[in-house]
Short mmCIF file of C-alpha atoms in Angstrom, two decimals:
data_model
loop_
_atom_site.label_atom_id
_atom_site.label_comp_id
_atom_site.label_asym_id
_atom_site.label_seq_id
_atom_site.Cartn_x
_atom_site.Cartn_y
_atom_site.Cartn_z
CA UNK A 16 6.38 -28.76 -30.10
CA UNK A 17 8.67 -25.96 -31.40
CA UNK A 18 8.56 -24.88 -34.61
CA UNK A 19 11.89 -22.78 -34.11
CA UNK A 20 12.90 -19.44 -36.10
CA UNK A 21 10.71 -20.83 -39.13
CA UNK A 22 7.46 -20.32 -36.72
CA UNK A 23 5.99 -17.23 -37.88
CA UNK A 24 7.02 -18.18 -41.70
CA UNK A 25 4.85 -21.19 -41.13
CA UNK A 26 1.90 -19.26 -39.40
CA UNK A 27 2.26 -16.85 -42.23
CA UNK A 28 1.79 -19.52 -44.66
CA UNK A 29 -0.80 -20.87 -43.32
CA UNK A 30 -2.80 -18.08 -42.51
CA UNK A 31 -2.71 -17.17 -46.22
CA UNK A 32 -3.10 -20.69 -47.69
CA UNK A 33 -6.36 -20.28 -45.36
CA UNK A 34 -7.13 -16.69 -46.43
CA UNK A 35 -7.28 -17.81 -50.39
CA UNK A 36 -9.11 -20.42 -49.89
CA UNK A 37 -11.84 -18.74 -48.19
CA UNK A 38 -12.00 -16.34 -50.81
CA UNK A 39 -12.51 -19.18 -53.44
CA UNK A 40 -15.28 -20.34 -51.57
CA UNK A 41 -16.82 -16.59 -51.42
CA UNK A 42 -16.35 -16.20 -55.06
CA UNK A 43 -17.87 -19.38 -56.29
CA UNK A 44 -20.97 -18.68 -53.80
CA UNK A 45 -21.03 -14.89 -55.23
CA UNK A 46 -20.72 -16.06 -59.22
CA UNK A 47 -23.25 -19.13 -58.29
CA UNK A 48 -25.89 -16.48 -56.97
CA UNK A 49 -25.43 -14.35 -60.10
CA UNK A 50 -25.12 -17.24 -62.79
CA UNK A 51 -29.20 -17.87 -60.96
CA UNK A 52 -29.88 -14.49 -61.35
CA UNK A 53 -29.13 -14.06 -64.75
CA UNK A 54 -30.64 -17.46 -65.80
CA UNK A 55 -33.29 -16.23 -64.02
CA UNK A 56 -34.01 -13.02 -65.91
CA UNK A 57 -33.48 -15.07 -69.18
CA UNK A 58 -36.09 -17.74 -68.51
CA UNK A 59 -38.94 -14.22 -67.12
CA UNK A 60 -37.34 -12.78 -70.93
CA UNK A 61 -38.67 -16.14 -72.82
CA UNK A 62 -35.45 -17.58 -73.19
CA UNK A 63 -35.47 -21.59 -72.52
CA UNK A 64 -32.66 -23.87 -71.71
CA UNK A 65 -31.81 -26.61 -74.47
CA UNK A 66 -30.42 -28.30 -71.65
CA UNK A 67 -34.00 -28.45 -70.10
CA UNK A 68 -35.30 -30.23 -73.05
CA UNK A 69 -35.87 -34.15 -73.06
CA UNK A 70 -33.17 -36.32 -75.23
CA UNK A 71 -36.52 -37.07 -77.03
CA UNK A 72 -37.75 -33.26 -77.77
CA UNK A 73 -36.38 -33.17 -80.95
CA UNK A 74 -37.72 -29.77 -83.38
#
């Protein structure tokens, strides 16, 4: 199969469809580790989640 004189444009776009999606995936595993780490620090600080609470917990 012969992808003619649009071959490399093709790789090209490819490649970097590939390379932005990989660095998606990085950044959503990066800001998911942090997002823990600051929740985290919050809950050692005292600070407690409403969404943690029971429908029922009502103050």
């Amino acid at each position: 199969m012969s992808f003619g004189p649009y071959a490399s444009f093709i790789v090209t776009s490819y490649l970097a469809a590939a390379l932005v999606v990989v660095l998606l995936i990085a950044w959503i595993a990066l800001d998911y580790r942090s997002q823990k780490r600051r929740l985290r620090e919050l809950e050692d600080s005292g600070v407690s989640r409403r969404s943690g609470r029971s429908a029922t917990d009502i103050k």
